[in-house]
Each structure stands twice: as structure tokens, then as C-alpha cells.
Short mmCIF file of C-alpha atoms and ligand atoms in Angstrom, two decimals:
data_model
loop_
_atom_site.label_atom_id
_atom_site.label_comp_id
_atom_site.label_asym_id
_atom_site.label_seq_id
_atom_site.Cartn_x
_atom_site.Cartn_y
_atom_site.Cartn_z
CA MET A 1 16.66 43.00 -79.52
CA ASP A 2 15.40 39.82 -80.14
CA SER A 3 15.61 37.48 -77.46
CA GLU A 4 16.18 33.37 -78.27
CA ASP A 5 12.75 32.82 -78.35
CA GLY A 6 11.75 35.54 -80.49
CA SER A 7 10.00 37.72 -78.73
CA ASP A 8 11.29 41.49 -78.08
CA THR A 9 11.98 41.60 -74.41
CA ILE A 10 15.23 42.76 -72.72
CA HIS A 11 13.86 41.61 -69.34
CA SER A 12 12.42 38.24 -69.15
CA VAL A 13 9.93 39.32 -66.43
CA PHE A 14 8.07 41.05 -69.25
CA GLU A 15 8.44 38.09 -71.74
CA ASN A 16 4.53 37.35 -71.55
CA VAL A 17 3.36 40.94 -71.94
CA ASP A 18 2.33 41.74 -75.70
CA GLU A 19 -0.05 44.13 -77.14
CA GLY A 20 -2.79 41.93 -76.93
CA GLY A 21 -1.97 41.39 -73.26
CA GLY A 22 -0.96 37.68 -73.70
CA GLY A 23 -1.63 34.86 -76.47
CA ILE A 24 -5.28 34.84 -75.09
CA PHE A 25 -6.30 38.14 -76.41
CA GLU A 26 -6.27 39.70 -79.68
CA GLN A 27 -7.62 43.38 -78.40
CA ARG A 28 -8.01 43.13 -74.80
CA GLU A 29 -9.18 46.93 -74.66
CA ILE A 30 -12.60 45.83 -76.09
CA LEU A 31 -13.67 44.32 -72.73
CA GLN A 32 -12.71 47.56 -70.85
CA ILE A 33 -15.24 49.26 -68.94
CA ASP A 34 -15.13 52.63 -70.56
CA TYR A 35 -14.67 51.42 -74.26
CA VAL A 36 -17.50 52.53 -76.33
CA PRO A 37 -18.65 49.96 -78.75
CA SER A 38 -20.17 51.08 -82.02
CA GLU A 39 -23.97 51.25 -82.51
CA LYS A 40 -24.51 47.93 -83.96
CA ARG A 41 -22.83 46.26 -81.09
CA ILE A 42 -25.06 48.12 -78.37
CA VAL A 43 -28.01 45.67 -77.18
CA GLY A 44 -31.58 46.22 -76.40
CA ARG A 45 -31.24 50.28 -76.07
CA ASP A 46 -32.60 51.51 -79.05
CA GLU A 47 -35.74 52.92 -77.34
CA GLN A 48 -33.59 54.57 -74.76
CA ILE A 49 -31.18 56.26 -77.02
CA GLU A 50 -33.99 57.32 -79.16
CA LYS A 51 -35.71 59.17 -76.18
CA VAL A 52 -32.40 60.69 -74.94
CA ALA A 53 -31.69 61.85 -78.13
CA GLU A 54 -35.22 63.39 -78.77
CA GLU A 55 -34.95 65.52 -75.29
CA ILE A 56 -31.01 66.52 -75.76
CA GLY A 57 -31.82 66.77 -79.91
CA PRO A 58 -32.38 70.66 -80.31
CA ILE A 59 -28.88 71.00 -79.23
CA VAL A 60 -27.65 69.97 -82.85
CA VAL A 61 -29.27 72.98 -84.44
CA GLY A 62 -27.94 75.19 -81.40
CA GLN A 63 -31.26 75.50 -79.93
CA PRO A 64 -32.38 74.73 -76.11
CA PRO A 65 -32.96 71.09 -75.17
CA ASN A 66 -34.02 69.32 -72.35
CA SER A 67 -31.71 68.49 -69.74
CA ILE A 68 -32.00 64.99 -68.50
CA ILE A 69 -31.26 62.35 -65.93
CA ILE A 70 -30.65 58.80 -66.24
CA TYR A 71 -31.01 56.42 -63.22
CA GLY A 72 -30.63 52.61 -62.82
CA LYS A 73 -28.32 49.76 -61.07
CA THR A 74 -24.79 49.36 -61.96
CA GLY A 75 -23.93 48.04 -65.53
CA CYS A 76 -27.51 48.75 -67.17
CA GLY A 77 -25.71 50.76 -70.01
CA LYS A 78 -26.11 54.24 -68.32
CA SER A 79 -22.83 55.62 -69.09
CA LEU A 80 -22.63 54.01 -72.59
CA VAL A 81 -26.16 55.47 -73.70
CA ALA A 82 -24.97 58.88 -72.39
CA LYS A 83 -21.73 58.76 -74.34
CA HIS A 84 -22.96 57.46 -77.30
CA VAL A 85 -25.89 59.81 -77.38
CA SER A 86 -23.22 62.81 -77.17
CA LYS A 87 -21.02 61.32 -79.55
CA ILE A 88 -23.85 60.98 -82.32
CA ALA A 89 -25.10 64.48 -81.48
CA LYS A 90 -21.59 65.87 -82.11
CA GLU A 91 -21.36 64.19 -85.41
CA GLU A 92 -24.88 65.50 -86.56
CA ALA A 93 -24.13 69.16 -85.34
CA GLU A 94 -20.91 69.01 -87.01
CA ASN A 95 -22.76 67.77 -90.26
CA ARG A 96 -25.10 70.92 -89.97
CA GLY A 97 -22.33 73.51 -89.28
CA VAL A 98 -23.19 73.75 -85.67
CA ARG A 99 -20.05 73.81 -83.18
CA LEU A 100 -21.22 71.39 -80.33
CA ALA A 101 -18.89 71.22 -77.29
CA THR A 102 -19.19 67.69 -75.84
CA GLY A 103 -17.53 66.78 -72.67
CA TYR A 104 -17.73 63.84 -70.06
CA VAL A 105 -17.32 64.18 -66.45
CA ASN A 106 -17.07 61.45 -64.00
CA CYS A 107 -17.99 62.72 -60.55
CA GLN A 108 -16.87 59.88 -58.62
CA GLN A 109 -13.09 60.58 -59.80
CA ALA A 110 -13.64 64.50 -59.40
CA LYS A 111 -12.95 65.98 -56.02
CA GLY A 112 -15.82 68.23 -55.68
CA ASN A 113 -17.61 70.69 -57.85
CA SER A 114 -14.62 72.95 -58.83
CA ASP A 115 -12.77 70.05 -59.83
CA ALA A 116 -15.49 68.63 -62.09
CA LEU A 117 -15.81 72.05 -63.78
CA SER A 118 -11.97 72.33 -64.47
CA LYS A 119 -12.20 68.54 -65.80
CA TYR A 120 -15.06 69.79 -68.37
CA GLY A 121 -13.28 72.99 -69.20
CA ARG A 122 -9.92 70.89 -70.09
CA ALA A 123 -12.28 68.51 -72.11
CA ILE A 124 -13.59 71.16 -74.39
CA ASN A 125 -10.78 73.71 -74.35
CA PRO A 126 -9.68 73.94 -77.86
CA PRO A 127 -6.13 74.13 -78.59
CA GLU A 128 -6.07 77.73 -80.11
CA SER A 129 -7.84 78.91 -76.72
CA SER A 130 -5.56 80.82 -74.19
CA MET A 131 -7.91 80.22 -71.46
CA THR A 132 -6.55 77.81 -68.77
CA PHE A 133 -7.95 75.34 -66.13
CA PRO A 134 -5.51 74.79 -63.57
CA ALA A 135 -6.21 71.68 -61.17
CA ARG A 136 -6.54 74.11 -58.31
CA GLY A 137 -6.06 77.59 -56.96
CA ILE A 138 -9.09 79.48 -58.35
CA SER A 139 -12.45 79.60 -57.15
CA GLU A 140 -15.59 77.81 -58.32
CA ASN A 141 -17.01 80.81 -59.31
CA GLU A 142 -13.51 81.39 -61.60
CA TYR A 143 -13.91 78.18 -62.87
CA PHE A 144 -17.47 79.00 -64.20
CA GLU A 145 -16.46 82.03 -65.66
CA ARG A 146 -13.79 80.32 -67.64
CA VAL A 147 -16.21 77.46 -68.65
CA TRP A 148 -18.67 80.21 -69.96
CA SER A 149 -16.08 82.22 -71.68
CA VAL A 150 -14.60 79.16 -73.73
CA LEU A 151 -18.24 78.32 -74.71
CA ASN A 152 -18.99 81.73 -75.77
CA ASP A 153 -15.93 81.89 -77.66
CA PHE A 154 -15.64 78.92 -79.58
CA TYR A 155 -19.04 77.03 -79.66
CA ASP A 156 -22.78 77.29 -80.53
CA ALA A 157 -23.93 74.95 -77.98
CA ALA A 158 -22.62 72.18 -75.19
CA ILE A 159 -23.48 69.11 -74.12
CA ILE A 160 -22.08 68.02 -70.49
CA ILE A 161 -22.34 64.51 -68.97
CA LEU A 162 -22.40 64.30 -65.45
CA ASP A 163 -21.75 60.67 -64.60
CA GLU A 164 -22.07 59.57 -61.16
CA VAL A 165 -23.44 62.85 -60.22
CA ASP A 166 -24.70 61.25 -56.85
CA LYS A 167 -20.99 61.18 -55.69
CA LEU A 168 -20.96 65.43 -55.66
CA ASN A 169 -21.68 66.61 -52.07
CA ASN A 170 -24.57 68.53 -53.26
CA ASP A 171 -26.39 69.27 -56.31
CA ASP A 172 -25.30 73.06 -57.03
CA LEU A 173 -23.50 72.25 -59.92
CA LEU A 174 -26.33 70.27 -61.45
CA MET A 175 -28.63 72.94 -60.85
CA ALA A 176 -26.11 75.64 -62.07
CA LEU A 177 -25.42 73.87 -65.34
CA SER A 178 -29.11 73.06 -66.02
CA ARG A 179 -30.17 76.59 -65.50
CA ALA A 180 -27.20 78.47 -67.17
CA GLY A 181 -28.74 79.09 -70.65
CA GLU A 182 -31.95 80.48 -69.09
CA ASP A 183 -30.54 82.67 -66.57
CA GLY A 184 -28.21 84.11 -69.13
CA SER A 185 -24.79 83.17 -67.56
CA VAL A 186 -23.81 81.99 -70.93
CA ASP A 187 -24.98 82.84 -74.46
CA VAL A 188 -25.02 79.10 -75.65
CA PRO A 189 -27.63 76.62 -74.82
CA ILE A 190 -26.23 73.48 -72.72
CA GLY A 191 -27.77 70.02 -72.44
CA VAL A 192 -26.91 68.41 -69.22
CA ILE A 193 -27.24 64.33 -69.22
CA ALA A 194 -26.88 63.63 -65.55
CA VAL A 195 -26.32 59.96 -64.48
CA SER A 196 -26.80 58.14 -60.98
CA ASN A 197 -26.67 54.89 -60.00
CA LYS A 198 -28.90 55.48 -56.97
CA ILE A 199 -32.72 56.17 -57.73
CA ASN A 200 -32.97 57.59 -54.05
CA TYR A 201 -30.59 60.35 -55.25
CA ARG A 202 -33.74 62.16 -56.22
CA GLU A 203 -34.73 62.51 -52.63
CA LYS A 204 -31.10 64.10 -51.94
CA MET A 205 -31.89 66.94 -54.69
CA SER A 206 -33.39 70.27 -54.21
CA GLU A 207 -36.91 71.26 -55.24
CA ARG A 208 -35.44 73.65 -57.95
CA THR A 209 -32.87 71.04 -59.18
CA LYS A 210 -35.44 68.44 -59.60
CA SER A 211 -37.90 70.99 -61.26
CA SER A 212 -35.02 71.81 -64.00
CA PHE A 213 -35.09 68.39 -65.03
CA GLY A 214 -39.01 68.31 -65.35
CA HIS A 215 -40.21 65.14 -66.24
CA ASN A 216 -37.12 64.20 -68.37
CA GLU A 217 -36.15 61.24 -65.96
CA PHE A 218 -35.21 57.77 -67.35
CA ILE A 219 -35.21 54.67 -65.44
CA PHE A 220 -32.88 51.88 -66.96
CA GLU A 221 -33.79 48.48 -66.29
CA PRO A 222 -31.46 45.56 -65.75
CA TYR A 223 -30.70 43.27 -68.62
CA ASP A 224 -31.76 39.70 -68.69
CA ALA A 225 -29.45 36.81 -69.10
CA SER A 226 -29.84 36.53 -72.99
CA GLN A 227 -29.17 40.38 -73.45
CA ILE A 228 -26.33 39.95 -71.29
CA ARG A 229 -25.29 36.84 -73.65
CA GLU A 230 -25.41 39.04 -76.57
CA ILE A 231 -23.57 41.80 -75.16
CA LEU A 232 -20.63 39.71 -74.54
CA GLN A 233 -21.06 37.65 -77.88
CA ASN A 234 -20.61 41.24 -79.40
CA ARG A 235 -17.19 41.56 -77.71
CA THR A 236 -15.77 38.18 -78.63
CA ASP A 237 -13.41 39.93 -81.21
CA ALA A 238 -11.39 40.88 -78.00
CA PHE A 239 -10.20 37.34 -77.93
CA ALA A 240 -7.90 35.49 -80.44
CA ASP A 241 -9.36 33.02 -82.75
CA GLY A 242 -11.03 30.25 -81.17
CA VAL A 243 -9.63 30.48 -77.62
CA LEU A 244 -12.99 31.07 -76.07
CA ASP A 245 -14.95 27.62 -74.70
CA ASP A 246 -18.59 27.61 -75.68
CA GLY A 247 -19.57 27.68 -72.08
CA VAL A 248 -17.75 30.59 -70.83
CA ILE A 249 -20.18 33.32 -72.27
CA PRO A 250 -23.32 31.57 -71.18
CA ARG A 251 -21.92 30.99 -67.62
CA ALA A 252 -20.51 34.61 -67.17
CA ALA A 253 -24.07 35.91 -68.21
CA ALA A 254 -25.83 33.50 -65.94
CA LEU A 255 -23.64 34.84 -63.11
CA SER A 256 -24.38 38.60 -63.76
CA ALA A 257 -27.80 38.00 -64.47
CA LYS A 258 -28.24 36.65 -61.05
CA GLU A 259 -26.80 39.89 -60.03
CA HIS A 260 -29.41 42.10 -61.39
CA GLY A 261 -28.50 41.71 -64.94
CA ASP A 262 -24.94 43.71 -64.46
CA ALA A 263 -23.42 44.15 -67.69
CA ARG A 264 -20.33 45.71 -65.93
CA LYS A 265 -19.93 42.67 -64.00
CA ALA A 266 -20.28 40.18 -67.15
CA MET A 267 -17.78 42.16 -69.01
CA ARG A 268 -15.37 41.98 -65.90
CA LEU A 269 -15.66 38.33 -65.66
CA LEU A 270 -14.86 37.61 -69.04
CA ARG A 271 -11.74 39.77 -69.02
CA TYR A 272 -10.43 38.24 -65.86
CA ALA A 273 -11.20 34.80 -67.06
CA GLY A 274 -9.07 35.80 -70.27
CA ASP A 275 -6.29 37.07 -67.79
CA GLN A 276 -6.47 33.99 -65.53
CA ALA A 277 -6.15 31.76 -68.52
CA ASN A 278 -3.01 33.79 -69.49
CA LYS A 279 -1.64 33.55 -66.18
CA GLU A 280 -1.83 29.75 -66.14
CA ASN A 281 -0.29 29.79 -69.71
CA ALA A 282 -3.65 27.94 -71.00
CA ASP A 283 -4.19 28.07 -74.45
CA ARG A 284 -8.27 28.27 -74.08
CA VAL A 285 -10.61 30.04 -71.89
CA LYS A 286 -12.50 27.48 -69.77
CA GLU A 287 -15.50 27.80 -67.55
CA SER A 288 -13.36 26.94 -64.60
CA HIS A 289 -11.11 30.30 -65.40
CA LEU A 290 -14.59 32.16 -64.39
CA SER A 291 -14.32 31.20 -60.37
CA ASP A 292 -11.09 32.95 -60.23
CA ALA A 293 -12.58 35.82 -62.13
CA ARG A 294 -15.64 36.15 -60.02
CA ALA A 295 -13.34 36.83 -56.64
CA SER A 296 -11.36 39.81 -58.45
CA ALA A 297 -14.58 41.17 -60.01
CA GLU A 298 -16.05 41.48 -56.57
CA VAL A 299 -13.22 43.29 -55.10
CA ASP A 300 -13.19 45.42 -57.88
CA ARG A 301 -17.05 46.19 -57.52
CA LEU A 302 -16.34 47.08 -53.93
CA LEU A 303 -13.39 49.13 -54.18
CA GLU A 304 -15.49 51.10 -56.85
CA LEU A 305 -18.18 51.55 -54.05
CA ILE A 306 -15.70 52.75 -51.46
CA SER A 307 -13.44 54.76 -53.68
CA GLY A 308 -13.41 58.29 -52.61
CA LEU A 309 -14.97 57.74 -49.23
CA PRO A 310 -13.49 59.64 -46.52
CA PRO A 311 -11.25 57.93 -44.13
CA HIS A 312 -13.83 58.01 -41.29
CA SER A 313 -16.35 56.31 -43.43
CA LYS A 314 -13.83 53.46 -44.09
CA HIS A 315 -13.40 53.12 -40.23
CA VAL A 316 -17.11 52.90 -39.70
CA LEU A 317 -17.17 50.33 -42.47
CA ILE A 318 -14.27 48.36 -40.97
CA ALA A 319 -15.90 48.60 -37.37
CA LEU A 320 -18.81 46.77 -38.96
CA ALA A 321 -16.74 44.13 -40.94
CA ASN A 322 -14.88 43.60 -37.86
CA LEU A 323 -17.86 42.84 -35.74
CA THR A 324 -19.62 40.59 -38.58
CA LYS A 325 -16.63 38.66 -38.66
CA ASN A 326 -16.11 38.17 -34.81
CA GLN A 327 -19.80 37.22 -34.68
CA PRO A 328 -20.68 35.03 -37.47
CA GLU A 329 -23.89 33.98 -35.64
CA ARG A 330 -25.04 37.61 -35.81
CA GLU A 331 -26.05 39.77 -38.85
CA TRP A 332 -27.39 42.93 -37.44
CA PHE A 333 -25.61 45.23 -35.02
CA ARG A 334 -26.86 48.05 -33.17
CA THR A 335 -25.51 51.80 -33.85
CA MET A 336 -23.99 51.58 -29.97
CA LYS A 337 -22.01 48.50 -30.56
CA ILE A 338 -20.81 49.90 -34.05
CA ARG A 339 -19.83 52.92 -32.44
CA GLU A 340 -17.77 51.02 -29.93
CA MET A 341 -15.76 48.94 -32.47
CA TYR A 342 -15.44 52.41 -34.38
CA LEU A 343 -13.64 53.98 -31.31
CA ASP A 344 -11.30 50.61 -31.33
CA VAL A 345 -10.43 51.22 -34.97
CA CYS A 346 -9.95 54.79 -34.74
CA GLU A 347 -7.44 54.19 -31.65
CA GLN A 348 -5.61 51.67 -33.87
CA SER A 349 -5.20 53.89 -36.71
CA GLY A 350 -4.39 56.81 -34.47
CA ALA A 351 -7.39 58.82 -35.68
CA ASP A 352 -9.48 61.29 -33.64
CA PRO A 353 -12.74 59.71 -33.50
CA LEU A 354 -15.99 61.75 -35.03
CA SER A 355 -19.12 62.17 -32.80
CA ALA A 356 -21.65 59.72 -32.28
CA GLU A 357 -24.01 61.46 -34.48
CA ARG A 358 -21.55 61.87 -37.25
CA THR A 359 -20.83 58.04 -36.87
CA ARG A 360 -24.76 57.33 -37.42
CA GLN A 361 -24.58 59.84 -40.39
CA LEU A 362 -21.74 57.78 -42.01
CA LEU A 363 -23.41 54.32 -41.36
CA ASN A 364 -26.44 55.92 -43.10
CA GLU A 365 -24.35 57.13 -46.00
CA LEU A 366 -22.78 53.34 -46.27
CA CYS A 367 -26.60 52.58 -46.82
CA PHE A 368 -27.25 54.70 -49.38
CA LEU A 369 -24.10 53.44 -51.16
CA GLU A 370 -25.68 49.74 -50.55
CA ILE A 371 -22.62 48.58 -48.96
CA ALA A 372 -24.37 48.28 -45.52
CA GLY A 373 -28.46 47.94 -44.86
CA SER A 374 -30.49 49.21 -42.03
CA ARG A 375 -33.81 48.59 -40.19
CA ARG A 376 -35.48 49.89 -37.33
CA GLY A 377 -35.86 47.60 -34.08
CA THR A 378 -38.14 48.24 -31.27
CA GLY A 379 -36.42 48.29 -27.61
CA GLU A 380 -37.72 46.42 -24.59
CA GLY A 381 -38.31 49.53 -23.05
CA LYS A 382 -39.08 52.89 -24.83
CA GLY A 383 -38.36 53.84 -28.24
CA HIS A 384 -36.91 52.54 -31.43
CA TYR A 385 -33.34 51.98 -32.33
CA SER A 386 -31.55 51.16 -35.70
CA GLN A 387 -29.63 48.24 -36.66
CA TYR A 388 -27.25 47.84 -39.55
CA THR A 389 -25.81 44.81 -41.36
CA LEU A 390 -22.98 44.45 -43.94
CA LEU A 391 -23.92 43.54 -47.44
CA TRP A 392 -20.47 42.47 -48.16
CA ASP A 393 -18.46 39.82 -47.50
CA ALA A 394 -16.45 40.87 -44.34
CA ASP A 395 -13.41 39.25 -45.29
CA ILE A 396 -13.36 41.06 -48.87
CA VAL A 397 -14.00 44.36 -46.61
CA LEU A 398 -11.00 43.45 -44.35
CA SER A 399 -8.78 42.38 -47.30
CA LEU A 400 -9.11 45.67 -48.71
CA ASP A 401 -7.77 47.49 -45.57
CA ALA A 402 -4.62 45.13 -45.29
N1 ADP B 501 -26.63 47.60 -74.44
C1 ADP B 501 -25.43 47.38 -74.24
N2 ADP B 501 -24.79 46.91 -75.26
C2 ADP B 501 -23.38 46.55 -75.00
N3 ADP B 501 -22.71 46.87 -74.19
C3 ADP B 501 -23.11 47.36 -73.04
C4 ADP B 501 -24.74 47.63 -73.08
N4 ADP B 501 -24.85 48.01 -71.74
C5 ADP B 501 -23.77 48.03 -70.98
N5 ADP B 501 -22.82 47.54 -71.83
C6 ADP B 501 -21.37 47.58 -71.39
O1 ADP B 501 -21.14 46.91 -69.95
C7 ADP B 501 -20.33 47.74 -69.43
C8 ADP B 501 -21.08 48.82 -68.21
O2 ADP B 501 -22.13 49.56 -68.78
P1 ADP B 501 -22.18 50.97 -68.39
O3 ADP B 501 -22.52 51.82 -69.24
O4 ADP B 501 -20.66 51.50 -67.79
O5 ADP B 501 -22.99 50.75 -67.12
P2 ADP B 501 -23.78 51.67 -66.12
O6 ADP B 501 -23.23 53.01 -66.47
O7 ADP B 501 -25.30 51.72 -66.20
O8 ADP B 501 -23.28 51.28 -64.70
C9 ADP B 501 -19.59 48.66 -70.25
O9 ADP B 501 -18.45 48.15 -70.76
C10 ADP B 501 -20.75 48.88 -71.63
O10 ADP B 501 -19.86 49.31 -72.61
MG1 MG B 502 -21.94 54.42 -65.29
#
């Protein structure tokens, strides 16, 4: 039903919602992180695409490929390159009459190996298959069997992208998949494209897994400001014609380049600046909208880092944030102090505290995730001790807990 001002809402609270997300955007989804742009919009990754495609290449004729692992900081195009190569491999295989299964699993969103397998199974399971991949209730082994069975029955070859693979508790899945073709578990060749935001993930891999990736490891370097500018420039059709002020993209690019050339942050800043302009009913996106966008982008990033952390890791994090906030003159805190505060946090939230050793492990885990930093100090008497510092604004951390 048309309302007086000509919009289609029946409830005025939804009046400003339209398919573009408000007057500022034409196609807001173009700025979503998981949107995969066409090849001509991908900036500065030709060489990486070529190399990844070369290793995975034999798969398009149904021959065993080399599995690869891509490392690099957040927002340097790892997921994008992995998805793009898998997409063009599928097109190429189809063109050659090879049935290629392709599936993408984000391990950050998976609750362990079984869940990751089940997600892959659902991604490749064709409509005519009678196989099912329930969310739970069957053993890890059974998930493997079902994935193998679908691959044997319906495909000639497979690609599996394991994104954020460092978020799994162990590398069993990585190893099983990268060896499956060789050890005869499955009749079709499988190419694994594994992605990790943490270069030090390598240290967590078993020797056997490392060796199955051989030398097929790629490290993606961060972008510089001009590359980020171009990446954003290629997405301006997300906005309605002429609403974007000239200074917005250069400023968003500069802010993200300062932060290790993070295209993800850049994309978020631009999207949030548009949202902010919409919220204010502004008819243009201005540089000033970027300052509000920055705060939202920070919160998002931290949420991403801590999502999936078990409750006690969060208690340890809150403890460190409390200490940091209570003692603004200090940056570094000893394990013992953090432990004391952690016990308080547990008491307040009614949780049974874990052992001191476990607390220490959780602290080191926060360091691995680059949420905290650590250093060794030397005591006055004997021995060494560890100190930790929060790498994030304590207020932002505590605001997430509220
Ligand atoms: N070279 C590039 N060209 C165009 N867009 C890019 C490029 N690299 C990254 N992006 C975009 O930036 C965002 C973050 O990239 P992503 O591949 O998710 O990074 P990573 O997986 O390394 O964290 C995505 O929205 C992606 O489309
Ligand atoms: Mg990624």
C-alpha cells in the first residue's frame, strides 16, 4: 500500500529502508566483505592468482594438483584470491567436461572438524544425491565417509577451501584432506586451498602436514595506499551517482594503509561512512562521516578476533582490560596480577576458574590472535617472568562485554 510520501512502507519505522539501503547506496552489497568482485576489479593480485592457479591447475583435467596454503595479515586478499581461483577452475573444468566439486568452508564459523566437513558436504552435495549431512549426531569418521562417497559418485575432482584454518583446534582435517587422494580414501583428486591470517600458524602444524604442503606456501603482502585507493575506486558503483565526496576514498585508503594495508578495513570504512550519511539523512558522503565509521570498524574487527573464543578466554581478556583501565599509567602486567583479576571476573560472572597453568595458556592464545602482546622480564631474585599487554583499547574491549 502506498503511503502519503509515495514509499511502500506500512510501518513508518521502516520508511528509510529500501533495497539499496537508503538514498546513499545504489548497491550496498558490493561493499560487503564476502562479495566476490569480477576479475577486472581485482587489484594487484595477478601474479598471486597465476601462481595459485598453477599449483591447483591439474585439477581442471581431473589430475592430482598441489595443495597450497596462503598466509598473510587480514585484508590482503587471501580469501578473495582463493575464491576467485576456485571459481575460474570450476568454469575451466566444466568447459573441459570435468565435474569439479568446489566448496568453501570458513573454519572460524565451524565448530570443529566435524562441522567443517559437514559444511563442505552440504556445499558439494548435488540435489539428486540421497546423502545427508546433518549438523550433528554422526562421528567425524562418518562425515569423512559421506564426503568421500559424494565425491566418488558425482565428481571427477575436488577443490576445498579451508579459510581461517588456524581457527581449528588441530590440523587433523588439513592433513586428512591433503593426503586423501594419495592414501586411497577417495577416488578423485583433491586440491586443498588453506588460508591462514597467522603466519605463525606454521609452527602449530605437525611435520607431516607441513610436508604435504611442500613448498606450496604463499605469503601475501599488505597493500599500499594507492592499491587500496584503486580497490575502493572499483567499488564506487555501490553508491548512488555523485553522492561520494572526492576526499572520502583517499582518506579511507590512507587510514587503512596506516593499518598494515588492510583492504577489509577500507571496505568497512567506506560502507559505514555511507551508513552514517544515511542515518543523518545527508545527501552526500563526506570525509567527516569517516570518523564515526572508524569506531564501528574497530569494534567489528575486535568482534571478529574474539568470536568463537571460549568463555574463559574472554574472562582472561576482560581481566587484562580491567587492569589496563584501572592503571592507565601501566602497560604491562604480570601473569600473577592478571590471574588475580581473572579470579574476580570469574566470581562476578559465576564461573568456576581454571587452573593457573590454563590461564597462562589462554593468555598466550590471546597473543597468538594479536589481541595481547607478551614479553619476558627478569625478576630481582631468580628467574624470568612473563608480562602481557593489551593491544586494543580497553574501553572497546569492555564495551563488548556489556
Ligand atoms: N586485490 C583486491 N582487489 C579488489 N578487492 C580486494 C582485493 N583484496 C581484497 N579486496 C577486498 O577487500 C576485502 C578483504 O579481502 P579478503 O580477501 O577478505 O582479505 P583476507 O582474506 O586476506 O583477510 C574483501 O571485501 C575483498 O573483496
Ligand atoms: Mg579472509
